[in-house]
XYZ file of C-alpha atoms in Angstrom:
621
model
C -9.973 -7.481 48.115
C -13.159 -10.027 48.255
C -15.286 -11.337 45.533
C -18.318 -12.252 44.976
C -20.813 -13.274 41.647
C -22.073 -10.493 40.355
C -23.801 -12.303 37.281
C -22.576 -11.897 33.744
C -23.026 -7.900 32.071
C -23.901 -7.733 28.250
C -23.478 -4.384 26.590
C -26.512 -3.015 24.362
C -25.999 -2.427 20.830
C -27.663 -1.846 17.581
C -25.656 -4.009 15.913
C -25.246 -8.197 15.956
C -27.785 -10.217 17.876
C -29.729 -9.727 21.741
C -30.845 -12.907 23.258
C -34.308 -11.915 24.485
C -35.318 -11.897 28.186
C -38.797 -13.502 27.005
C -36.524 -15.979 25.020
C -35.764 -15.587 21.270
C -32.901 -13.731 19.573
C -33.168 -10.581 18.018
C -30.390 -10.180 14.928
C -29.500 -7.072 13.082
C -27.708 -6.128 10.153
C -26.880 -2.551 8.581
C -26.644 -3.594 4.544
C -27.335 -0.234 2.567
C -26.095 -1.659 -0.451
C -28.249 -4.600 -0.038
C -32.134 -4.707 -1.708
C -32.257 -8.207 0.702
C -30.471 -10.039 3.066
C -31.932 -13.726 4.844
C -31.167 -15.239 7.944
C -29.729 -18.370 7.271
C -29.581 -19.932 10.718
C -28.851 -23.399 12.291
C -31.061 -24.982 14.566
C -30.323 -28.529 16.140
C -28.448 -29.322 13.000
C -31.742 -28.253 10.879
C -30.878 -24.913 8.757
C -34.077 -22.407 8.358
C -33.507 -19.281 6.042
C -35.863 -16.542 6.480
C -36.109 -13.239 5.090
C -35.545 -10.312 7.311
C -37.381 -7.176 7.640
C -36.255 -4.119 5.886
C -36.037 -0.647 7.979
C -34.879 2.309 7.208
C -31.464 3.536 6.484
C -29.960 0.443 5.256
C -31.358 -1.853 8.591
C -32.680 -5.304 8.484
C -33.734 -6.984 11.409
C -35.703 -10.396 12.593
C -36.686 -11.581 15.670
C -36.625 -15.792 15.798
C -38.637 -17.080 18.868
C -36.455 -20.812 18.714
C -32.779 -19.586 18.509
C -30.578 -19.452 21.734
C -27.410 -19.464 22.638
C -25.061 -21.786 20.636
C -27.328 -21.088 17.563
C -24.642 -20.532 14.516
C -26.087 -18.291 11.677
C -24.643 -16.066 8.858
C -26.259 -13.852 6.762
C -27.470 -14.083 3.024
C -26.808 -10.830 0.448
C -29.246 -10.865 -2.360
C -29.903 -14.407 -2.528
C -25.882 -15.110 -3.107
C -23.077 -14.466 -0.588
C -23.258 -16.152 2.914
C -21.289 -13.380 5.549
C -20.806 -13.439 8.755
C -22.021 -11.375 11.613
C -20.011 -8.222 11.293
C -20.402 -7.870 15.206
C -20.157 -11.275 16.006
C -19.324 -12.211 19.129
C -18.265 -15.333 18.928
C -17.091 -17.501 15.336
C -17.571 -21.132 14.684
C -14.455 -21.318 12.649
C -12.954 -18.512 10.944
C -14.115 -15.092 9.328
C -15.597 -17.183 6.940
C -18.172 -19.139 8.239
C -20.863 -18.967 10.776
C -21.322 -16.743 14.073
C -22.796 -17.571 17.190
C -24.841 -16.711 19.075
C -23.691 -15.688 22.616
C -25.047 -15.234 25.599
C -23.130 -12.623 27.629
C -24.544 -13.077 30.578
C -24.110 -16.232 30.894
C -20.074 -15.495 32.985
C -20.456 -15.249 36.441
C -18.009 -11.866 36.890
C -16.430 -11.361 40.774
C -14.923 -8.772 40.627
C -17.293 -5.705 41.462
C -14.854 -4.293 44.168
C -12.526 -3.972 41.141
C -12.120 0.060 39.838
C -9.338 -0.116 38.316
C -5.048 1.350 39.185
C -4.670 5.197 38.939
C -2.346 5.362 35.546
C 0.872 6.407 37.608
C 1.665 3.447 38.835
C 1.663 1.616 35.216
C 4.196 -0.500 34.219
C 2.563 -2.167 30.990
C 3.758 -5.717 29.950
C 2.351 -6.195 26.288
C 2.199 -9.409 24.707
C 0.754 -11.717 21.961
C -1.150 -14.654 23.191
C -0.535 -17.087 20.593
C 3.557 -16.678 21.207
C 3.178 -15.639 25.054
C 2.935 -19.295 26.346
C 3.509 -22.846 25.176
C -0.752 -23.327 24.813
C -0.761 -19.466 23.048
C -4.215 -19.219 24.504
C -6.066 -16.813 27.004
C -5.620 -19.761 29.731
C -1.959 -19.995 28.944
C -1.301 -16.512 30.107
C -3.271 -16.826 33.382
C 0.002 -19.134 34.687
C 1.752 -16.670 34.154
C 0.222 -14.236 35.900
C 1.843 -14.808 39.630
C 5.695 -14.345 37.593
C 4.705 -10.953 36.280
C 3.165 -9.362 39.374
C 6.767 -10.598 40.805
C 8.795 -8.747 38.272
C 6.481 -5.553 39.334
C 4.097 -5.406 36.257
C 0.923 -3.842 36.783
C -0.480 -3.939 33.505
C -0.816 -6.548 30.925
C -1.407 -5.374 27.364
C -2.870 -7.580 24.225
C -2.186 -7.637 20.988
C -5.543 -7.606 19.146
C -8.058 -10.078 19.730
C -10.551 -9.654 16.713
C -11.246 -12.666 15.218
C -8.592 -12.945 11.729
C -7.815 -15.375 8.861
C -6.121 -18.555 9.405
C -4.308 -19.963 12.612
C -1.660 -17.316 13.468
C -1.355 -13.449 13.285
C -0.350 -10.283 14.780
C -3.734 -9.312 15.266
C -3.584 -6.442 12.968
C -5.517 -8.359 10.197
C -9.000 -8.517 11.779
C -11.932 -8.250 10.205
C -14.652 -9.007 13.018
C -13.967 -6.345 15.482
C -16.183 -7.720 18.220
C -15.142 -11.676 18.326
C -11.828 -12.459 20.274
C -9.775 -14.729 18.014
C -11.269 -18.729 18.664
C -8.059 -19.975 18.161
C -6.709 -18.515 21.282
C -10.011 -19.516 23.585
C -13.885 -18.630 23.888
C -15.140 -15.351 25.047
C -15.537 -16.388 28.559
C -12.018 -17.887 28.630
C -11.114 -14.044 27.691
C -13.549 -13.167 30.612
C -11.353 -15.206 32.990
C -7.958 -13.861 32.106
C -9.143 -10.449 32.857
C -10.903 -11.817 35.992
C -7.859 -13.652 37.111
C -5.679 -10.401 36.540
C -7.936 -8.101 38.522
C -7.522 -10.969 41.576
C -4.020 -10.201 41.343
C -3.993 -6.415 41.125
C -3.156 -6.470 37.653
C -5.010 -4.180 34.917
C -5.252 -5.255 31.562
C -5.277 -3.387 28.387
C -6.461 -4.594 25.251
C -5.157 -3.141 21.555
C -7.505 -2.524 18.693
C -6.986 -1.484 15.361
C -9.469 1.232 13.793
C -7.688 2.348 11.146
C -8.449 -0.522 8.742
C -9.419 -3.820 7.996
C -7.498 -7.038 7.216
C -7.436 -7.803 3.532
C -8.806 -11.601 3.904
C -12.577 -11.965 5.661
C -13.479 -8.204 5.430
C -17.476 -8.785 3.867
C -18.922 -5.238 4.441
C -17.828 -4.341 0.953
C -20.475 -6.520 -0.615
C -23.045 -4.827 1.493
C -21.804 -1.585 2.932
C -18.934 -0.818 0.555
C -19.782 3.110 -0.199
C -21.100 3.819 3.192
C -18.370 2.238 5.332
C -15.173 3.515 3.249
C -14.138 6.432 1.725
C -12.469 5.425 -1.957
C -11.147 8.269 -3.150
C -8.559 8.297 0.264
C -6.239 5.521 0.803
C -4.443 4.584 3.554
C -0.939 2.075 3.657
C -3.661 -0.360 3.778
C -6.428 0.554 1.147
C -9.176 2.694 1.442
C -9.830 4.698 4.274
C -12.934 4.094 7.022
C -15.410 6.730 6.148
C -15.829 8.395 9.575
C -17.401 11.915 7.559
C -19.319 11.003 4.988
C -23.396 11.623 4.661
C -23.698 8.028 5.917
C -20.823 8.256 8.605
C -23.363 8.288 11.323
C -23.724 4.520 11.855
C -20.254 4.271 10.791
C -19.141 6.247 13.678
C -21.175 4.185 16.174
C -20.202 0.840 15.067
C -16.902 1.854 16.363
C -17.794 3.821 19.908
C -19.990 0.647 20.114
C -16.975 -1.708 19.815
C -14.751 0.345 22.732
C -17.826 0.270 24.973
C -17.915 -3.107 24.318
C -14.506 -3.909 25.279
C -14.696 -2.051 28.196
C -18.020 -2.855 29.529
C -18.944 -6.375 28.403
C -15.180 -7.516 29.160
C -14.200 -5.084 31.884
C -11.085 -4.461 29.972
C -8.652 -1.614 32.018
C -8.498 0.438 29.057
C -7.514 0.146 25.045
C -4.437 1.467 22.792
C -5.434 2.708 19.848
C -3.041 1.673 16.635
C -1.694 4.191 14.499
C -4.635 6.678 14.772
C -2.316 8.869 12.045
C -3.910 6.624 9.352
C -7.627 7.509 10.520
C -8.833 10.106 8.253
C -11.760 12.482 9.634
C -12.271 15.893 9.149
C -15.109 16.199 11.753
C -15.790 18.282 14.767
C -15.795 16.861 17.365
C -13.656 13.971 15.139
C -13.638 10.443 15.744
C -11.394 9.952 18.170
C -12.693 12.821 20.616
C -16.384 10.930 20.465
C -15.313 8.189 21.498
C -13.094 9.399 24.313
C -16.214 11.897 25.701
C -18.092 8.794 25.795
C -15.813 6.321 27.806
C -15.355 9.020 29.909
C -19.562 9.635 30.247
C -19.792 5.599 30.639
C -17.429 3.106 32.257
C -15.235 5.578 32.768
C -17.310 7.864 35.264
C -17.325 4.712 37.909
C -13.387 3.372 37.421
C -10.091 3.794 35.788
C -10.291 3.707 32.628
C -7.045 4.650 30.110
C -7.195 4.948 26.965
C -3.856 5.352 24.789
C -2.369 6.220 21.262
C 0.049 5.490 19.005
C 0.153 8.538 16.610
C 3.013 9.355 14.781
C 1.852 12.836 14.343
C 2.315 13.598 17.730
C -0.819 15.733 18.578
C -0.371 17.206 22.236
C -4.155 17.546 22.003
C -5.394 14.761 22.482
C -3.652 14.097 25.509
C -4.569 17.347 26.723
C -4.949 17.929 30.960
C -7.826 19.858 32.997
C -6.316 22.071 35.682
C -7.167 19.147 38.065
C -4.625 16.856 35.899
C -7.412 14.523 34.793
C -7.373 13.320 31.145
C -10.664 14.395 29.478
C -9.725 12.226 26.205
C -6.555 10.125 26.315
C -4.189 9.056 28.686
C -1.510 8.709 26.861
C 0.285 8.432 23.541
C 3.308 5.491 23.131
C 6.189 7.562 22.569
C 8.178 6.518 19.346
C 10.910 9.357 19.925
C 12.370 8.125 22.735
C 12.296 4.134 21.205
C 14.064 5.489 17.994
C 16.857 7.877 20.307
C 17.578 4.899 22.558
C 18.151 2.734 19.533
C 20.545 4.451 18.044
C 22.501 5.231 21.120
C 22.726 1.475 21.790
C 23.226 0.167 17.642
C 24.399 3.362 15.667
C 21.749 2.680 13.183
C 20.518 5.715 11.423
C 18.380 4.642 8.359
C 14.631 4.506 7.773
C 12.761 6.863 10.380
C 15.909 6.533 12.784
C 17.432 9.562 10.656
C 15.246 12.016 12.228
C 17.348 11.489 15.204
C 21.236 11.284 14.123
C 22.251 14.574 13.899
C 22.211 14.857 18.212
C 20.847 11.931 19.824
C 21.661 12.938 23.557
C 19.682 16.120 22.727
C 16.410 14.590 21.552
C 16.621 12.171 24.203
C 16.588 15.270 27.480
C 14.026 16.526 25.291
C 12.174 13.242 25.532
C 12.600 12.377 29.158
C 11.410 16.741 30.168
C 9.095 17.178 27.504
C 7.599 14.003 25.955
C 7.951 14.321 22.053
C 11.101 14.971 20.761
C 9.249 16.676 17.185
C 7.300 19.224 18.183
C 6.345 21.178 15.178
C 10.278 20.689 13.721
C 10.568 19.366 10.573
C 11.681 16.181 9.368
C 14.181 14.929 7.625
C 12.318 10.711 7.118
C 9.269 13.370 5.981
C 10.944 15.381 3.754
C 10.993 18.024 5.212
C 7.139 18.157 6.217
C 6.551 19.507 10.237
C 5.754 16.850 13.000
C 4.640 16.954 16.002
C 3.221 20.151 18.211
C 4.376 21.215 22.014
C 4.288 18.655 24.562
C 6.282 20.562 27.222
C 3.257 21.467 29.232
C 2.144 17.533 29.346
C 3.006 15.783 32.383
C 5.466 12.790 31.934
C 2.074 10.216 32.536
C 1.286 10.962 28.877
C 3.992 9.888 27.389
C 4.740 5.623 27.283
C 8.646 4.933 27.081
C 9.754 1.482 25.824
C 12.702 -0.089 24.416
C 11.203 -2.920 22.733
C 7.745 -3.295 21.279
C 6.375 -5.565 18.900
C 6.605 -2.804 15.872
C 10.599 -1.975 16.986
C 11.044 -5.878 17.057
C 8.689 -7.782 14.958
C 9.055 -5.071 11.431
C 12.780 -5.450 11.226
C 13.728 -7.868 8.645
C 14.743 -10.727 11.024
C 12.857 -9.893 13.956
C 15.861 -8.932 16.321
C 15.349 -7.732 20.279
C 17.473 -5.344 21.148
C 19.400 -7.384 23.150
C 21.149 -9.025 20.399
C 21.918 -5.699 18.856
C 23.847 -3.766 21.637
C 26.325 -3.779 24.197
C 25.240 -5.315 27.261
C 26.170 -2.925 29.805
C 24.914 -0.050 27.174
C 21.474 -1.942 27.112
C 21.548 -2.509 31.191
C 21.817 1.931 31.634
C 19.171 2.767 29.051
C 17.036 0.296 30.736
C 17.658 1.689 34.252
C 16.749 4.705 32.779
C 13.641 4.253 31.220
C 12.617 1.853 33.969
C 12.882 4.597 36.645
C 11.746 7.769 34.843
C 8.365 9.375 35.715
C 6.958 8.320 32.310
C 5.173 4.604 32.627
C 7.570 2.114 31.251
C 6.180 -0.620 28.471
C 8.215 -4.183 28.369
C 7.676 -6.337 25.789
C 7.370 -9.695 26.636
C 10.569 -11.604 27.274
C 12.320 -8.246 27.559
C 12.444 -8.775 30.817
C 14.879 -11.909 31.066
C 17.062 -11.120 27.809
C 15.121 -13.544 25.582
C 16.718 -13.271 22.394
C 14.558 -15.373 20.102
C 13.279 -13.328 17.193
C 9.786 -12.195 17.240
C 9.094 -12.082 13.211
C 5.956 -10.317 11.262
C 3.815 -13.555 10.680
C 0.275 -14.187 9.272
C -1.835 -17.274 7.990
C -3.878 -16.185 4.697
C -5.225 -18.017 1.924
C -2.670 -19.159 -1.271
C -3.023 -16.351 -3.211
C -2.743 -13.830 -0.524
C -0.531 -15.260 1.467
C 1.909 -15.348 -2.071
C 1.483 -11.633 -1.979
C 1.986 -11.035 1.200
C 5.431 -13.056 1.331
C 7.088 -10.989 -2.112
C 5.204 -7.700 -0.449
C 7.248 -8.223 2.671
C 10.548 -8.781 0.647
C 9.955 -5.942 -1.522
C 9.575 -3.993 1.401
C 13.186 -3.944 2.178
C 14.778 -4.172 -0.882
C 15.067 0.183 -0.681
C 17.520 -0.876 2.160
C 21.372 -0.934 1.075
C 21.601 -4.530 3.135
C 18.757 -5.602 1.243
C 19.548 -4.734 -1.955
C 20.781 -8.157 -3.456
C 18.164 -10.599 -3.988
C 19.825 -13.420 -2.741
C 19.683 -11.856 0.816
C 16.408 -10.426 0.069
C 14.921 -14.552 -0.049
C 16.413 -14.945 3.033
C 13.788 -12.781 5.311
C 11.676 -15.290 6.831
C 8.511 -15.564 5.347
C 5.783 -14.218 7.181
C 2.937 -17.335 5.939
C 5.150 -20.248 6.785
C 3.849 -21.467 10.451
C 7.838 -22.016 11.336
C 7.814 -18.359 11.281
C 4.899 -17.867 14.460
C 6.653 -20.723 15.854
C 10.137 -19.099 16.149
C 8.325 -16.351 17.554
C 6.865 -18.096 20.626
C 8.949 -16.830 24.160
C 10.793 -19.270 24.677
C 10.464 -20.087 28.483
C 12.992 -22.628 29.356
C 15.363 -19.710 28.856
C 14.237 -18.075 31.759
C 16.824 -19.186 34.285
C 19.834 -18.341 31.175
C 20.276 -14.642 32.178
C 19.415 -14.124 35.784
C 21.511 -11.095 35.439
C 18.925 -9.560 33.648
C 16.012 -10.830 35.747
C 17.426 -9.464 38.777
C 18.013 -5.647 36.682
C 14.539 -5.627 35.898
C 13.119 -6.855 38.926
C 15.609 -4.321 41.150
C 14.249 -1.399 39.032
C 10.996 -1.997 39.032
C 10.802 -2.588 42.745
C 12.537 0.848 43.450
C 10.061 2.295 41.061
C 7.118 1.037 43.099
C 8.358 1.886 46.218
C 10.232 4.980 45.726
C 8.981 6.801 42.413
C 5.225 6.050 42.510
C 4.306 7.299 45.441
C 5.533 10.673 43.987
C 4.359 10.742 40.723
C 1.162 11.752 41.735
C 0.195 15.632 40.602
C 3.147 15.575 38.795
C 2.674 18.534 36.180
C 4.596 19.269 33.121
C 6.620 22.094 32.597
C 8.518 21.717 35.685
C 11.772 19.815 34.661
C 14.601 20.365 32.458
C 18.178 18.251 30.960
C 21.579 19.665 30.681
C 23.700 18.056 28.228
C 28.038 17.270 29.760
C 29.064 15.680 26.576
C 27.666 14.202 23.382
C 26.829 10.687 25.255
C 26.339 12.429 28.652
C 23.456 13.520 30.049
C 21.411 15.001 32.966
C 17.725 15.604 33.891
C 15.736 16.840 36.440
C 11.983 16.545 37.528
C 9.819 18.122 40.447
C 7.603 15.609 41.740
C 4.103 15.561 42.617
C 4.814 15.765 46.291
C 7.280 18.683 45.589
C 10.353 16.126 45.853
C 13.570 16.437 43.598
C 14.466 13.579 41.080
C 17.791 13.626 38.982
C 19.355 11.168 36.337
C 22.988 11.593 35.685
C 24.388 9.089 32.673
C 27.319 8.724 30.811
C 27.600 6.540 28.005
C 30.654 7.882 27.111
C 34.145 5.194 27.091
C 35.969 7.883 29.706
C 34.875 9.912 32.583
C 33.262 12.771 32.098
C 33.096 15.861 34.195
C 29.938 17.234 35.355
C 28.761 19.493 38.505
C 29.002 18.067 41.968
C 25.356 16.739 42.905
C 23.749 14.951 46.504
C 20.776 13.360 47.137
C 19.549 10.155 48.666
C 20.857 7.479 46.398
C 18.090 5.596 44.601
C 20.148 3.131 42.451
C 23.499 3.591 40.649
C 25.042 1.156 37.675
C 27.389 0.156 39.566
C 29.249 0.633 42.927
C 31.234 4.166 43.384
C 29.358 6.480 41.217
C 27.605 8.636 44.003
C 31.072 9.137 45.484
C 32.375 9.780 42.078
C 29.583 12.778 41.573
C 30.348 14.246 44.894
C 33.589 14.739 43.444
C 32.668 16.226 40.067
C 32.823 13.687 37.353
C 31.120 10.717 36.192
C 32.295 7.371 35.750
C 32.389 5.842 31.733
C 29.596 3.734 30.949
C 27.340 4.936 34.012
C 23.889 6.249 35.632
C 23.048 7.603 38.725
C 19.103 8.406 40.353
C 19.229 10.881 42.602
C 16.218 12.098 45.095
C 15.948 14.653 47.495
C 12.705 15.565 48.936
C 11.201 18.995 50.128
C 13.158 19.250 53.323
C 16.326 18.658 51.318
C 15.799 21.262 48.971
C 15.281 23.801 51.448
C 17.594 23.043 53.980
């Protein structure tokens, strides 16, 4: 693939600032709560405030003829309260203090040839930049790059970026949706990791959290507090975006504004969408359908552009095929069920949400790998009974991300445990060879891959007060939980504002070489998936496989591949043999040694899997 400079690409917008071709800067604000806001703006260390011009519904613009690029300026409500930029695209400091202004133009992109990895042959890697590396910045990650295109990645996903409180978060706390975090690099450092991944044939996905803002640095309620959120409906973290109201219109474009943005200005792969569940919008076509119609009208008409979910209600709809298997809204959907199932098979634990699943494990989890959502209009036992979910059988496996770990599954457990130091090794190695090989794309989370078993803890950097809150609102959290119940273990949860916390968290690299073992698993299955399950995946429909269950820990599934092919799983994570029918087929990978004879001869071997394929010819013969 060559490259060349292509110039830098800005993406238009009402909103934030436009650095003028004639020179100048244009800035904008939308303040319909406000009777006047001023341009306070810095200019070779002189600061000039100016009153900007009122418009109509709730607008305020100015144009300055001496600011450029560098500029830093915030904004000044009613003669009082200095903001920021709410589409900034680039902060000074913090969510505090001043924006600047950026030019977007100004990186030199090079990768024009660059459309993007049809969705099949995903294999997602998601990680958090400030505990990735030992720099936790955007340049920290590009070393790494070379190692995961190695251990067969082919997509990178990260944690939010938008700019947050303090020096260390999840990313889930933003409150300036269009400025990558400075703490982890500038925007055209960001540029160059994506750059730098598309030179290696990696995609990279970026998360982004719609559903609400972070509690510290959020200023659109002293401006735009009635228009931009909807009171009287609350979500887990206050009151809901108002994506319906009378004033919803600008609302609704602030946020198709801030996708486009990702994906145009940044050249971003595609986006994940947290817990769209909590976005509340009673609309037609709703929020999340506008903005899928118009990535697919924009950058997605000239390359590949995904676009996934995490929804807990498990709407089928949205990941809805034409009959020519394209997605006309979402790729995708992270698939909780099959987490939660695989959990329990390898711990036993069965409280909080992983109750749902209890009763018959092995059953949910064929239902999984055929069908995608195990709830599919059942009801629920962590819901009280209330329905969940609606068909998925139809879906093609594509939809439907698998994981083991994630940073939710990790990270919102009291002391931040992987997997690995919750289950039998050998247990852990077959669901992994599972998932990894499975027509669904497989998500790793980052140091999955060579057993790191460091915690990865909830952490966040807010001011005294909040952070106070934050730290008892964490414990409190779990004291519902029988093992939480006495206080004295309750103190013990790390808390989530002490910096030793994010620092615990970091991967911790010199590890890396500890469990080859593990290495080598991952690497052998994701090399047979590229070469021997990808190339098949393609036109894969839904509806066309099925899972027989030999035993309450044994089970078997078949799918018909795109190119008409024959894949079968056979496991057994039973402590004895357990009968099943004789099968054949070319041997794609087996746990250990013996098994394919062992299935010739009826039976499967304790503590085992088996991948099976036989292609047209086979079948027929």
């Amino acid at each position: 693939m060559s490259f060349s400079c292509s110039g830098g690409q800005s993406f238009s917008m009402p909103f934030g600032t436009s650095i003028m071709p004639e020179g100048g800067v244009t800035f904008r604000l939308w303040a319909p709560a406000a009777e006047q806001i001023d341009l306070c703006l810095s200019i070779h260390d002189k600061k000039i405030l100016e009153p900007m011009e009122m418009l109509e519904h709730g607008w305020f613009t100015i144009f300055h003829p001496d600011a450029r690029a560098g500029d830093m300026y915030q904004f000044r409500v009613d003669s009082g309260l200095l903001v920021p930029d709410p589409a900034s695209r680039y902060q000074a400091r913090d969510v505090h203090g001043p924006s600047v202004v950026y030019d977007p133009v100004s990186f030199c992109w090079q990768d024009e040839n660059w459309t993007g990895r049809p969705w099949e042959e995903a294999v997602v890697y998601e990680l958090h930049v400030g505990t990735f590396s030992p720099q936790g910045t955007f340049r920290g990650i590009i070393e790494r790059l070379d190692y995961l295109v190695e251990l067969g990645i082919t997509a990178i996903e990260l944690m939010p970026l938008a700019q947050f409180p303090g020096k260390f978060n999840w990313g889930y706390d933003g409150t300036l949706l269009f400025a990558p975090y400075n703490g982890y690099g500038t925007p055209d450092d960001l540029k160059e990791l994506v750059q730098a991944a598309h030179r290696k044939g990696l995609m990279v996905l970026l998360d982004v959290v719609y559903n609400h803002f972070g509690p510290e640095g959020n200023y659109l309620h002293a401006y735009a507090e009635e228009a931009f959120f909807k009171e009287e409906v609350h979500t887990p973290w206050g009151a809901a975006i108002d994506f319906c109201g009378p004033r919803s219109r600008t609302v609704r474009d602030f946020y198709i504004a801030n996708t486009l943005y990702w994906l145009e200005e940044f050249h971003f792969d595609g986006l994940r969408y947290d817990a769209v569940h909590a976005i509340i919008d009673e609309s037609d076509p709703d929020i999340l359908e506008e903005i899928a119609r118009q990535v697919r009208r924009g950058p997605g008409s000239s390359r590949k552009i995904h676009l996934i979910l995490e929804n807990d209600n498990n709407q089928a709809g949205y990941l809805r095929r034409t009959p020519e298997e394209d997605a006309p809204l979402y790729t995708a959907q992270w698939n909780d069920d099959i987490h939660h199932i695989c959990h329990i098979l390898l711990t036993g634990e069965t409280t909080g949400y992983y109750a749902d699943y209890a009763d018959n494990p092995i059953n949910h989890l064929g239902r999984c790998l055929t069908e995608g959502f195990a709830y599919q209009g059942e009801p629920s036992l962590y819901r009280k009974g209330k329905s969940r979910g609606t068909p998925s059988g139809h879906l093609p496996p594509a939809a439907f991300v698998s994981f083991l770990q994630n940073h939710d599954q990790i990270g919102n457990r009291a002391f931040g445990e992987r997997i690995v130091t919750l289950s039998d090794r050998r247990d852990h190695s077959i669901i992994t060879a599972l998932l990894l090989l499975a027509p669904s794309p497989p998500l790793l989370f980052m140091g999955e891959e060579f057993g790191a078993d460091n915690p990865f803890y909830f952490f966040s950097d807010f001011g005294t007060e909040l952070a106070a809150a934050v730290t008892e609102g964490r414990r409190k959290e779990f004291a519902r939980f029988p093992q939480f119940n006495i206080p004295e273990i309750r103190h013990r949860i790390p808390d989530p504002c002490d910096e030793s916390t994010f620092l615990q968290s970091k991967l911790q690299w010199d590890r890396l070489d500890r469990n080859t073992d593990i290495l080598h698993h991952y690497r052998e299955l994701l090399h047979c998936r590229q070469r021997k399950i990808v190339p098949r995946l393609k036109g894969m429909q839904g509806g066309h496989a099925e899972y027989i269950l030999h035993g309450e820990q044994t089970l078997e599934a078949r799918w018909t591949m795109g190119d008409g092919a024959d894949l079968t799983v056979l496991f057994n994570l039973h402590q004895e043999a357990v009968p099943v029918p004789s099968r054949t087929g070319n041997l794609l990978f087996q746990s250990h040694p013996g098994i394919n004879i062992a299935i010739t001869r009826g039976s499967i071997p304790p503590k085992s899997l088996i991948w099976l394929l036989k292609d047209q010819k086979e079948i027929h013969d």
